[in-house]
mmCIF file of C-alpha atoms and ligand atoms in Angstrom:
data_model
loop_
_atom_site.group_PDB
_atom_site.id
_atom_site.type_symbol
_atom_site.label_atom_id
_atom_site.label_comp_id
_atom_site.label_asym_id
_atom_site.label_seq_id
_atom_site.Cartn_x
_atom_site.Cartn_y
_atom_site.Cartn_z
ATOM 1 C CA MET A 20 -40.151 59.687 16.407
ATOM 2 C CA LYS A 21 -39.698 56.555 18.370
ATOM 3 C CA ILE A 22 -36.785 57.492 20.678
ATOM 4 C CA VAL A 23 -34.984 55.141 23.097
ATOM 5 C CA THR A 24 -33.349 56.746 25.907
ATOM 6 C CA ILE A 25 -30.608 55.369 27.873
ATOM 7 C CA VAL A 26 -29.995 56.345 31.159
ATOM 8 C CA GLY A 27 -27.979 54.470 34.165
ATOM 9 C CA ALA A 28 -26.440 56.245 36.497
ATOM 10 C CA ARG A 29 -27.496 59.386 39.161
ATOM 11 C CA PRO A 30 -26.541 62.222 36.745
ATOM 12 C CA GLN A 31 -28.695 60.777 33.977
ATOM 13 C CA PHE A 32 -31.711 60.583 36.103
ATOM 14 C CA VAL A 33 -31.071 64.238 36.788
ATOM 15 C CA LYS A 34 -31.342 65.189 33.301
ATOM 16 C CA ALA A 35 -33.798 62.849 32.092
ATOM 17 C CA ALA A 36 -36.029 64.393 34.874
ATOM 18 C CA ALA A 37 -36.435 67.466 32.706
ATOM 19 C CA VAL A 38 -36.271 66.270 29.261
ATOM 20 C CA SER A 39 -38.258 62.798 29.421
ATOM 21 C CA ASN A 40 -41.952 64.496 30.310
ATOM 22 C CA LEU A 41 -41.353 67.216 27.539
ATOM 23 C CA LEU A 42 -40.187 64.893 25.104
ATOM 24 C CA ARG A 43 -43.247 62.416 25.301
ATOM 25 C CA LYS A 44 -45.587 65.153 24.409
ATOM 26 C CA GLU A 45 -43.867 64.905 20.774
ATOM 27 C CA HIS A 46 -42.347 61.889 20.143
ATOM 28 C CA MET A 47 -42.520 58.221 21.664
ATOM 29 C CA GLU A 48 -40.411 57.907 24.276
ATOM 30 C CA ILE A 49 -38.877 53.816 25.260
ATOM 31 C CA LEU A 50 -36.836 54.655 28.748
ATOM 32 C CA VAL A 51 -33.961 52.079 29.149
ATOM 33 C CA HIS A 52 -32.314 51.698 32.586
ATOM 34 C CA THR A 53 -28.861 49.906 32.098
ATOM 35 C CA GLY A 54 -28.625 49.272 35.855
ATOM 36 C CA GLN A 55 -25.244 50.636 36.296
ATOM 37 C CA HIS A 56 -26.547 52.310 39.381
ATOM 38 C CA TYR A 57 -28.796 50.085 41.267
ATOM 39 C CA ASP A 58 -29.037 50.746 44.879
ATOM 40 C CA ALA A 59 -32.227 52.483 46.028
ATOM 41 C CA ALA A 60 -30.191 55.588 47.264
ATOM 42 C CA MET A 61 -28.260 55.536 44.083
ATOM 43 C CA SER A 62 -31.382 55.206 41.407
ATOM 44 C CA ASP A 63 -34.917 54.549 42.810
ATOM 45 C CA ILE A 64 -35.465 57.641 44.827
ATOM 46 C CA PHE A 65 -34.259 59.935 41.880
ATOM 47 C CA PHE A 66 -37.016 58.196 39.573
ATOM 48 C CA ASP A 67 -39.517 58.579 43.035
ATOM 49 C CA GLU A 68 -38.879 62.046 43.571
ATOM 50 C CA LEU A 69 -38.583 63.629 40.595
ATOM 51 C CA GLY A 70 -41.552 62.158 38.411
ATOM 52 C CA ILE A 71 -39.372 60.389 35.890
ATOM 53 C CA PRO A 72 -41.647 58.206 33.962
ATOM 54 C CA ALA A 73 -40.769 54.599 35.025
ATOM 55 C CA PRO A 74 -37.820 52.643 32.987
ATOM 56 C CA ASP A 75 -39.906 50.476 30.232
ATOM 57 C CA ILE A 76 -36.674 48.132 30.333
ATOM 58 C CA ASN A 77 -34.251 47.615 33.429
ATOM 59 C CA LEU A 78 -31.254 45.976 32.023
ATOM 60 C CA ARG A 79 -29.682 45.171 35.412
ATOM 61 C CA ILE A 80 -26.190 45.049 34.624
ATOM 62 C CA GLY A 81 -24.807 46.635 38.053
ATOM 63 C CA SER A 82 -21.222 46.755 38.579
ATOM 64 C CA GLY A 83 -18.280 45.530 37.045
ATOM 65 C CA GLU A 84 -14.681 46.664 35.672
ATOM 66 C CA GLN A 85 -14.852 49.142 32.966
ATOM 67 C CA GLY A 86 -14.627 46.849 30.323
ATOM 68 C CA ALA A 87 -16.949 44.230 31.395
ATOM 69 C CA GLN A 88 -19.643 46.389 32.721
ATOM 70 C CA THR A 89 -19.537 48.507 29.322
ATOM 71 C CA GLY A 90 -19.730 45.376 27.263
ATOM 72 C CA ALA A 91 -23.027 43.843 28.885
ATOM 73 C CA MET A 92 -24.580 46.879 28.511
ATOM 74 C CA LEU A 93 -23.651 47.020 24.718
ATOM 75 C CA GLY A 94 -24.778 43.430 24.340
ATOM 76 C CA ALA A 95 -28.491 43.911 26.109
ATOM 77 C CA ILE A 96 -29.004 47.465 24.545
ATOM 78 C CA GLU A 97 -28.445 45.499 21.032
ATOM 79 C CA ALA A 98 -31.307 43.331 21.648
ATOM 80 C CA VAL A 99 -33.418 46.130 22.996
ATOM 81 C CA LEU A 100 -32.398 48.276 19.826
ATOM 82 C CA LEU A 101 -33.061 45.100 17.544
ATOM 83 C CA ASP A 102 -36.817 44.357 19.311
ATOM 84 C CA ARG A 103 -38.055 47.891 19.372
ATOM 85 C CA LYS A 104 -36.358 49.315 16.208
ATOM 86 C CA PRO A 105 -36.312 53.036 17.388
ATOM 87 C CA ASP A 106 -36.068 56.175 14.855
ATOM 88 C CA ALA A 107 -33.259 57.684 17.228
ATOM 89 C CA VAL A 108 -31.409 56.858 20.682
ATOM 90 C CA LEU A 109 -30.904 59.506 23.185
ATOM 91 C CA VAL A 110 -27.883 59.497 25.326
ATOM 92 C CA TYR A 111 -26.667 61.663 28.355
ATOM 93 C CA GLY A 112 -23.322 62.806 29.231
ATOM 94 C CA ASP A 113 -20.516 60.369 29.761
ATOM 95 C CA THR A 114 -20.719 57.332 31.672
ATOM 96 C CA ASN A 115 -20.579 53.677 30.500
ATOM 97 C CA SER A 116 -24.222 53.693 29.743
ATOM 98 C CA THR A 117 -23.667 56.494 27.391
ATOM 99 C CA LEU A 118 -21.145 54.858 25.459
ATOM 100 C CA ALA A 119 -22.982 51.593 25.415
ATOM 101 C CA GLY A 120 -26.060 53.203 24.193
ATOM 102 C CA ALA A 121 -23.931 55.316 21.248
ATOM 103 C CA LEU A 122 -22.148 52.384 20.228
ATOM 104 C CA ALA A 123 -24.805 50.154 20.180
ATOM 105 C CA ALA A 124 -27.109 52.392 18.052
ATOM 106 C CA SER A 125 -23.746 53.072 15.779
ATOM 107 C CA LYS A 126 -23.783 49.607 14.473
ATOM 108 C CA PHE A 127 -27.312 49.790 13.173
ATOM 109 C CA GLN A 128 -26.923 53.126 11.819
ATOM 110 C CA ILE A 129 -29.798 54.618 14.314
ATOM 111 C CA PRO A 130 -29.198 58.470 14.707
ATOM 112 C CA ILE A 131 -27.891 59.317 18.110
ATOM 113 C CA ALA A 132 -28.831 62.290 20.206
ATOM 114 C CA HIS A 133 -26.087 63.115 22.397
ATOM 115 C CA VAL A 134 -27.175 65.413 25.292
ATOM 116 C CA GLU A 135 -24.273 67.530 26.782
ATOM 117 C CA ALA A 136 -21.932 66.978 23.883
ATOM 118 C CA GLY A 137 -18.384 68.563 23.491
ATOM 119 C CA LEU A 138 -17.298 68.291 27.082
ATOM 120 C CA ARG A 139 -13.601 68.015 27.279
ATOM 121 C CA SER A 140 -11.432 67.429 30.241
ATOM 122 C CA PHE A 141 -8.183 66.627 28.051
ATOM 123 C CA ASN A 142 -7.066 63.751 30.278
ATOM 124 C CA ARG A 143 -7.583 60.486 28.600
ATOM 125 C CA ALA A 144 -7.137 58.580 31.739
ATOM 126 C CA MET A 145 -10.741 59.613 32.700
ATOM 127 C CA PRO A 146 -13.165 56.415 31.668
ATOM 128 C CA GLU A 147 -15.657 59.280 31.006
ATOM 129 C CA GLU A 148 -13.354 61.762 28.628
ATOM 130 C CA ILE A 149 -13.257 58.068 26.642
ATOM 131 C CA ASN A 150 -16.846 57.760 26.754
ATOM 132 C CA ARG A 151 -17.891 61.592 25.773
ATOM 133 C CA VAL A 152 -15.033 61.850 22.790
ATOM 134 C CA LEU A 153 -16.346 58.315 21.394
ATOM 135 C CA THR A 154 -20.008 59.119 21.883
ATOM 136 C CA ASP A 155 -19.694 62.679 19.853
ATOM 137 C CA HIS A 156 -17.805 61.029 17.126
ATOM 138 C CA LEU A 157 -20.837 58.513 16.506
ATOM 139 C CA ALA A 158 -23.584 61.206 17.311
ATOM 140 C CA THR A 159 -25.914 62.519 14.614
ATOM 141 C CA TRP A 160 -27.488 65.485 16.719
ATOM 142 C CA LEU A 161 -24.929 67.073 19.428
ATOM 143 C CA PHE A 162 -26.200 69.488 21.944
ATOM 144 C CA ALA A 163 -23.504 71.053 23.643
ATOM 145 C CA PRO A 164 -23.897 73.432 26.387
ATOM 146 C CA SER A 165 -21.758 76.249 25.429
ATOM 147 C CA GLU A 166 -19.291 77.968 22.646
ATOM 148 C CA THR A 167 -16.526 76.174 24.405
ATOM 149 C CA SER A 168 -17.799 72.584 24.142
ATOM 150 C CA ARG A 169 -18.821 73.731 20.440
ATOM 151 C CA ASP A 170 -15.117 74.694 20.055
ATOM 152 C CA ASN A 171 -13.990 71.187 21.121
ATOM 153 C CA LEU A 172 -16.096 69.741 18.684
ATOM 154 C CA ALA A 173 -14.761 71.790 15.972
ATOM 155 C CA ARG A 174 -11.148 71.024 16.790
ATOM 156 C CA GLU A 175 -12.040 67.509 16.380
ATOM 157 C CA GLY A 176 -13.712 68.207 13.077
ATOM 158 C CA ILE A 177 -17.184 67.883 14.222
ATOM 159 C CA THR A 178 -19.051 70.723 12.799
ATOM 160 C CA SER A 179 -22.383 69.415 11.551
ATOM 161 C CA GLY A 180 -24.989 68.428 13.940
ATOM 162 C CA VAL A 181 -24.076 70.444 16.590
ATOM 163 C CA HIS A 182 -26.367 72.660 18.407
ATOM 164 C CA VAL A 183 -25.539 75.136 21.813
ATOM 165 C CA VAL A 184 -28.698 74.861 23.789
ATOM 166 C CA GLY A 185 -27.355 75.370 27.269
ATOM 167 C CA ASP A 186 -26.907 73.288 30.100
ATOM 168 C CA ILE A 187 -29.689 70.872 31.004
ATOM 169 C CA MET A 188 -28.964 70.747 34.628
ATOM 170 C CA LEU A 189 -30.279 74.231 34.630
ATOM 171 C CA ASP A 190 -33.415 73.337 33.613
ATOM 172 C CA SER A 191 -33.062 70.695 36.409
ATOM 173 C CA VAL A 192 -32.137 72.823 38.915
ATOM 174 C CA ASN A 193 -34.781 75.176 38.055
ATOM 175 C CA LEU A 194 -37.528 72.647 38.362
ATOM 176 C CA PHE A 195 -36.555 71.173 41.479
ATOM 177 C CA ARG A 196 -35.040 74.086 43.986
ATOM 178 C CA GLN A 197 -38.571 75.414 44.972
ATOM 179 C CA ARG A 198 -39.882 71.798 46.027
ATOM 180 C CA ALA A 199 -36.187 70.996 47.427
ATOM 181 C CA ALA A 200 -36.439 73.783 49.818
ATOM 182 C CA VAL A 201 -40.185 72.893 51.027
ATOM 183 C CA VAL A 202 -39.489 69.167 51.313
ATOM 184 C CA SER A 203 -35.643 68.577 52.515
ATOM 185 C CA THR A 204 -34.830 68.654 56.283
ATOM 186 C CA PHE A 205 -31.074 69.283 55.244
ATOM 187 C CA PRO A 206 -29.155 70.989 56.551
ATOM 188 C CA GLY A 207 -31.466 71.368 59.829
ATOM 189 C CA CYS A 208 -31.469 67.453 60.244
ATOM 190 C CA LEU A 209 -27.745 67.368 60.793
ATOM 191 C CA GLY A 210 -27.703 70.373 63.312
ATOM 192 C CA HIS A 211 -26.148 72.937 60.560
ATOM 193 C CA ALA A 212 -27.645 76.322 59.898
ATOM 194 C CA PRO A 213 -27.387 77.391 56.524
ATOM 195 C CA GLY A 214 -23.575 78.924 55.617
ATOM 196 C CA GLY A 215 -22.468 76.945 58.679
ATOM 197 C CA PHE A 216 -20.807 73.779 56.849
ATOM 198 C CA TYR A 217 -18.833 72.803 53.698
ATOM 199 C CA LEU A 218 -20.318 70.223 51.523
ATOM 200 C CA CYS A 219 -18.007 67.485 49.882
ATOM 201 C CA THR A 220 -18.423 64.684 47.589
ATOM 202 C CA ILE A 221 -15.913 62.297 45.905
ATOM 203 C CA HIS A 222 -16.382 59.396 43.710
ATOM 204 C CA ARG A 223 -14.112 59.694 40.557
ATOM 205 C CA ALA A 224 -11.523 56.900 40.163
ATOM 206 C CA GLU A 225 -8.983 59.091 40.007
ATOM 207 C CA ASN A 226 -9.337 59.629 43.617
ATOM 208 C CA THR A 227 -11.111 56.607 45.068
ATOM 209 C CA LEU A 228 -8.311 54.050 43.712
ATOM 210 C CA ASP A 229 -5.490 56.229 45.032
ATOM 211 C CA ARG A 230 -4.694 56.284 48.720
ATOM 212 C CA VAL A 231 -2.466 59.092 48.603
ATOM 213 C CA SER A 232 -5.393 61.316 46.915
ATOM 214 C CA LEU A 233 -7.982 60.320 49.664
ATOM 215 C CA VAL A 234 -5.324 60.770 52.461
ATOM 216 C CA ASN A 235 -4.877 64.132 51.284
ATOM 217 C CA ILE A 236 -8.159 65.169 50.622
ATOM 218 C CA PHE A 237 -9.371 64.043 54.049
ATOM 219 C CA SER A 238 -6.652 65.656 55.531
ATOM 220 C CA ALA A 239 -7.716 69.010 53.992
ATOM 221 C CA LEU A 240 -11.733 68.429 55.017
ATOM 222 C CA ASN A 241 -9.894 68.159 58.490
ATOM 223 C CA ASN A 242 -8.151 71.284 58.074
ATOM 224 C CA LEU A 243 -10.930 73.451 57.297
ATOM 225 C CA SER A 244 -12.526 76.338 59.526
ATOM 226 C CA LYS A 245 -16.155 74.926 59.601
ATOM 227 C CA PRO A 246 -17.688 71.064 59.771
ATOM 228 C CA VAL A 247 -17.696 68.888 56.320
ATOM 229 C CA VAL A 248 -21.322 66.963 55.484
ATOM 230 C CA LEU A 249 -20.154 64.061 53.013
ATOM 231 C CA PRO A 250 -22.596 61.947 51.275
ATOM 232 C CA LEU A 251 -20.476 59.025 50.595
ATOM 233 C CA HIS A 252 -20.749 57.309 47.249
ATOM 234 C CA PRO A 253 -20.577 53.372 47.425
ATOM 235 C CA ARG A 254 -17.420 53.311 45.753
ATOM 236 C CA THR A 255 -15.478 55.522 47.978
ATOM 237 C CA ARG A 256 -16.995 54.106 51.125
ATOM 238 C CA ARG A 257 -15.371 50.553 49.548
ATOM 239 C CA ALA A 258 -12.132 52.654 48.891
ATOM 240 C CA LEU A 259 -12.240 53.980 52.494
ATOM 241 C CA GLU A 260 -12.574 50.597 53.907
ATOM 242 C CA THR A 261 -10.111 48.785 51.750
ATOM 243 C CA PHE A 262 -7.048 51.264 52.365
ATOM 244 C CA GLY A 263 -8.366 51.363 56.167
ATOM 245 C CA LEU A 264 -8.567 55.155 56.411
ATOM 246 C CA SER A 265 -11.319 56.957 58.730
ATOM 247 C CA ALA A 266 -13.058 60.479 57.335
ATOM 248 C CA GLY A 267 -12.002 62.196 60.344
ATOM 249 C CA SER A 268 -13.679 64.209 63.108
ATOM 250 C CA ASN A 269 -14.600 67.110 61.322
ATOM 251 C CA VAL A 270 -16.694 65.284 58.353
ATOM 252 C CA THR A 271 -20.027 63.900 59.256
ATOM 253 C CA VAL A 272 -20.365 60.814 56.828
ATOM 254 C CA ILE A 273 -24.038 60.468 55.287
ATOM 255 C CA ASP A 274 -25.579 58.313 52.952
ATOM 256 C CA PRO A 275 -25.802 59.113 49.224
ATOM 257 C CA VAL A 276 -28.464 61.667 49.332
ATOM 258 C CA GLY A 277 -31.469 61.933 46.792
ATOM 259 C CA TYR A 278 -31.765 65.096 44.266
ATOM 260 C CA LEU A 279 -33.874 67.164 46.490
ATOM 261 C CA ASP A 280 -31.710 66.958 49.437
ATOM 262 C CA MET A 281 -28.794 67.564 47.537
ATOM 263 C CA LEU A 282 -29.621 70.712 45.998
ATOM 264 C CA GLN A 283 -30.924 71.953 49.584
ATOM 265 C CA LEU A 284 -27.417 70.627 50.610
ATOM 266 C CA ALA A 285 -25.737 72.460 47.908
ATOM 267 C CA GLN A 286 -27.702 75.832 48.231
ATOM 268 C CA ALA A 287 -27.108 75.871 51.977
ATOM 269 C CA ALA A 288 -23.189 75.081 52.217
ATOM 270 C CA ALA A 289 -20.656 77.452 52.199
ATOM 271 C CA CYS A 290 -18.758 76.134 49.937
ATOM 272 C CA ILE A 291 -18.600 72.788 48.026
ATOM 273 C CA LEU A 292 -15.799 70.532 47.825
ATOM 274 C CA THR A 293 -16.112 68.023 44.697
ATOM 275 C CA ASP A 294 -14.781 65.991 41.970
ATOM 276 C CA SER A 295 -18.351 65.691 40.499
ATOM 277 C CA GLY A 296 -18.617 67.355 36.928
ATOM 278 C CA GLY A 297 -22.635 67.997 37.652
ATOM 279 C CA LEU A 298 -22.011 69.584 41.152
ATOM 280 C CA GLN A 299 -19.890 72.348 40.036
ATOM 281 C CA LYS A 300 -22.458 73.548 37.791
ATOM 282 C CA GLU A 301 -25.212 73.212 40.587
ATOM 283 C CA ALA A 302 -22.680 75.118 43.097
ATOM 284 C CA TYR A 303 -22.914 78.143 40.363
ATOM 285 C CA TYR A 304 -26.408 77.965 39.763
ATOM 286 C CA LEU A 305 -27.270 78.015 43.382
ATOM 287 C CA GLY A 306 -24.581 80.699 44.156
ATOM 288 C CA THR A 307 -22.255 78.577 46.499
ATOM 289 C CA PRO A 308 -18.505 78.978 45.285
ATOM 290 C CA CYS A 309 -17.024 75.347 44.366
ATOM 291 C CA VAL A 310 -13.586 73.856 44.787
ATOM 292 C CA THR A 311 -12.841 71.019 42.448
ATOM 293 C CA LEU A 312 -10.556 68.386 43.726
ATOM 294 C CA ARG A 313 -9.352 67.338 40.329
ATOM 295 C CA THR A 314 -6.337 68.695 38.378
ATOM 296 C CA GLU A 315 -8.781 70.010 35.335
ATOM 297 C CA THR A 316 -12.446 70.435 34.708
ATOM 298 C CA GLU A 317 -14.615 70.309 31.594
ATOM 299 C CA TRP A 318 -16.552 73.294 33.050
ATOM 300 C CA VAL A 319 -14.154 76.049 32.608
ATOM 301 C CA GLU A 320 -16.948 78.865 32.241
ATOM 302 C CA THR A 321 -17.195 78.315 36.285
ATOM 303 C CA VAL A 322 -13.688 78.683 36.888
ATOM 304 C CA THR A 323 -13.632 82.006 34.350
ATOM 305 C CA ALA A 324 -16.403 83.098 36.203
ATOM 306 C CA GLY A 325 -14.261 83.120 39.249
ATOM 307 C CA TRP A 326 -16.467 80.931 41.549
ATOM 308 C CA ASN A 327 -14.706 77.277 41.284
ATOM 309 C CA ILE A 328 -11.265 76.855 41.930
ATOM 310 C CA VAL A 329 -9.867 73.821 40.206
ATOM 311 C CA ALA A 330 -7.375 72.907 43.424
ATOM 312 C CA GLY A 331 -6.617 68.998 42.644
ATOM 313 C CA THR A 332 -5.715 67.092 46.274
ATOM 314 C CA ASP A 333 -3.147 68.770 47.777
ATOM 315 C CA PRO A 334 -4.216 69.981 51.268
ATOM 316 C CA GLN A 335 -2.874 73.256 51.375
ATOM 317 C CA ILE A 336 -4.128 74.338 47.915
ATOM 318 C CA ILE A 337 -7.494 72.848 49.040
ATOM 319 C CA VAL A 338 -7.502 74.907 52.100
ATOM 320 C CA SER A 339 -6.325 77.959 50.544
ATOM 321 C CA ALA A 340 -8.873 77.613 47.859
ATOM 322 C CA VAL A 341 -11.793 77.618 50.062
ATOM 323 C CA GLU A 342 -10.648 80.576 52.341
ATOM 324 C CA HIS A 343 -10.009 82.500 48.696
ATOM 325 C CA LEU A 344 -13.649 81.985 47.789
ATOM 326 C CA SER A 345 -15.117 82.967 51.038
ATOM 327 C CA ALA A 346 -13.265 86.232 50.992
ATOM 328 C CA GLY A 347 -15.621 87.742 48.100
ATOM 329 C CA LEU A 348 -17.156 86.494 45.057
ATOM 330 C CA PRO A 349 -18.024 88.085 41.667
ATOM 331 C CA GLN A 350 -21.454 88.802 40.294
ATOM 332 C CA ARG A 351 -22.785 85.613 38.312
ATOM 333 C CA GLN A 352 -23.469 85.771 34.610
ATOM 334 C CA PRO A 353 -25.676 83.241 32.586
ATOM 335 C CA ILE A 354 -22.878 80.981 31.543
ATOM 336 C CA TYR A 355 -24.833 77.854 30.085
ATOM 337 C CA GLY A 356 -27.867 78.797 28.603
ATOM 338 C CA ASP A 357 -31.384 80.324 30.465
ATOM 339 C CA GLY A 358 -32.962 76.982 31.724
ATOM 340 C CA THR A 359 -34.686 76.164 28.254
ATOM 341 C CA THR A 360 -32.396 73.307 27.252
ATOM 342 C CA ALA A 361 -34.873 70.523 27.473
ATOM 343 C CA GLU A 362 -37.350 72.687 25.031
ATOM 344 C CA ARG A 363 -34.760 73.311 22.628
ATOM 345 C CA VAL A 364 -33.745 69.466 22.457
ATOM 346 C CA VAL A 365 -37.076 68.377 21.898
ATOM 347 C CA SER A 366 -38.133 70.812 19.530
ATOM 348 C CA ILE A 367 -34.566 70.219 17.345
ATOM 349 C CA LEU A 368 -35.631 66.306 17.535
ATOM 350 C CA ALA A 369 -38.765 67.233 16.272
ATOM 351 C CA SER A 370 -37.856 69.190 13.396
ATOM 352 C CA LYS A 371 -35.169 66.502 12.775
ATOM 353 C CA GLY A 372 -32.648 69.427 12.127
ATOM 354 C CA GLU A 373 -28.990 68.624 11.717
HETATM 355 C C1 UD1 B 12 -20.647 57.123 37.375
HETATM 356 C C2 UD1 B 12 -19.876 57.489 36.180
HETATM 357 C C3 UD1 B 12 -19.231 58.769 36.303
HETATM 358 C C4 UD1 B 12 -20.626 59.595 37.223
HETATM 359 C C5 UD1 B 12 -20.977 58.812 38.286
HETATM 360 C C6 UD1 B 12 -22.157 59.120 38.844
HETATM 361 C C7 UD1 B 12 -18.682 55.899 34.404
HETATM 362 C C8 UD1 B 12 -17.069 55.246 33.909
HETATM 363 N N1 UD1 B 12 -18.857 56.735 35.970
HETATM 364 O O1 UD1 B 12 -19.469 56.141 38.375
HETATM 365 O O2 UD1 B 12 -19.207 59.329 35.099
HETATM 366 O O3 UD1 B 12 -20.122 61.036 37.398
HETATM 367 O O4 UD1 B 12 -21.388 57.671 37.910
HETATM 368 O O5 UD1 B 12 -22.291 58.800 40.325
HETATM 369 O O6 UD1 B 12 -19.702 55.361 33.883
HETATM 370 N N2 UD1 B 12 -21.968 50.858 43.387
HETATM 371 C C9 UD1 B 12 -22.684 50.756 44.262
HETATM 372 N N3 UD1 B 12 -24.229 50.815 43.887
HETATM 373 C C10 UD1 B 12 -24.599 51.682 42.976
HETATM 374 C C11 UD1 B 12 -23.580 51.834 42.328
HETATM 375 C C12 UD1 B 12 -22.757 51.865 42.121
HETATM 376 O O7 UD1 B 12 -22.221 49.723 45.141
HETATM 377 O O8 UD1 B 12 -25.959 51.871 42.826
HETATM 378 C C13 UD1 B 12 -20.413 51.012 43.478
HETATM 379 C C14 UD1 B 12 -20.278 49.611 42.533
HETATM 380 O O9 UD1 B 12 -19.362 48.706 43.539
HETATM 381 C C15 UD1 B 12 -19.183 50.002 41.561
HETATM 382 C C16 UD1 B 12 -18.545 51.270 41.920
HETATM 383 O O10 UD1 B 12 -19.772 51.978 42.774
HETATM 384 O O11 UD1 B 12 -17.980 49.161 41.557
HETATM 385 C C17 UD1 B 12 -18.677 51.956 40.785
HETATM 386 O O12 UD1 B 12 -19.774 52.558 40.074
HETATM 387 P P1 UD1 B 12 -19.981 52.750 38.416
HETATM 388 O O13 UD1 B 12 -20.651 52.032 37.740
HETATM 389 O O14 UD1 B 12 -18.448 52.887 37.966
HETATM 390 O O15 UD1 B 12 -20.103 54.528 38.519
HETATM 391 P P2 UD1 B 12 -19.720 55.521 39.437
HETATM 392 O O16 UD1 B 12 -18.368 55.334 40.016
HETATM 393 O O17 UD1 B 12 -20.693 55.725 40.316
#
């Protein structure tokens, strides 16, 4: 098949790193980068260090309000589809690039493959939740990571084309963790020993647009018993400037890091505090407990497994959650498959199975 794959934001580069090279053995892939993430530290480094094929087309859409950004992508992707006439469009996850790709394809009745289908936070205030729900309702192949996501889809009436294939990010962790251990200089270059620091990331709109949430999160970070390393997303950097906030003396702010450095930091941290979806799972795969700085999670199996606590932004709850997880952790079980998700996706697409 001729497949147009749409990527645009950091987590999609990590997922494409596990899929694209395999996909190209069976199919012809045209890789389209929307340009949603465009800084070298947010985009180029992922292509360079993960061996992702260079994008065939870069739409250079860049930043914008939700509607303007998604709309600009929609028009530009439509032009690509008209020109290239693919047999299928492959999208990942829940970003504005995901929705724009799915919507553009749907208007031409081009079948859509959605990797990471069926995830739900049940919070429609999140742009990502809207993106996932709509993409799932447009997709032909729904590659779900777990039975929970299959059930979520069934509750919305989607039962055909659903394949539970595990989590593509486990493939990525397995592919790159050894290289990360060899090439990354973290956490030693920051003066931290493994287990001697906490790792934090914050970028979700619900936290970065709200001054009180940010104040609370940073209050918690400054009340933890170990120093905190915070690779700062540009959105969050701007929010701190806008609200006139500083990170505080317990927090070492660094620029966004590439995937290999992130794996190394995540593996070496005593605990991860994050509002990211992907990092909650990476924490689990790497054997690091996680405190989620949101009021809900899509990755409920990590919570049931006892390795992730959904703490919200209350400083006391965050600090107690970190302490609780430091006191001991259960055995880890495989909760999102066995790391062969990319193979499964490619072979299901090759068989044109629904
Ligand atoms: C997006 C996704 C989110 C994903 C995250 C990973 C949506 C709605 N959200 O959020 O699901 O988890 O990516 O990082 O699609 N910016 C830069 N440089 C960049 C990229 C962004 O400065 O390279 C700034 C821009 O000013 C922009 C802001 O960050 O306004 C937010 O960018 P946006 O494209 O909305 O995505 P994220 O917040 O990163």
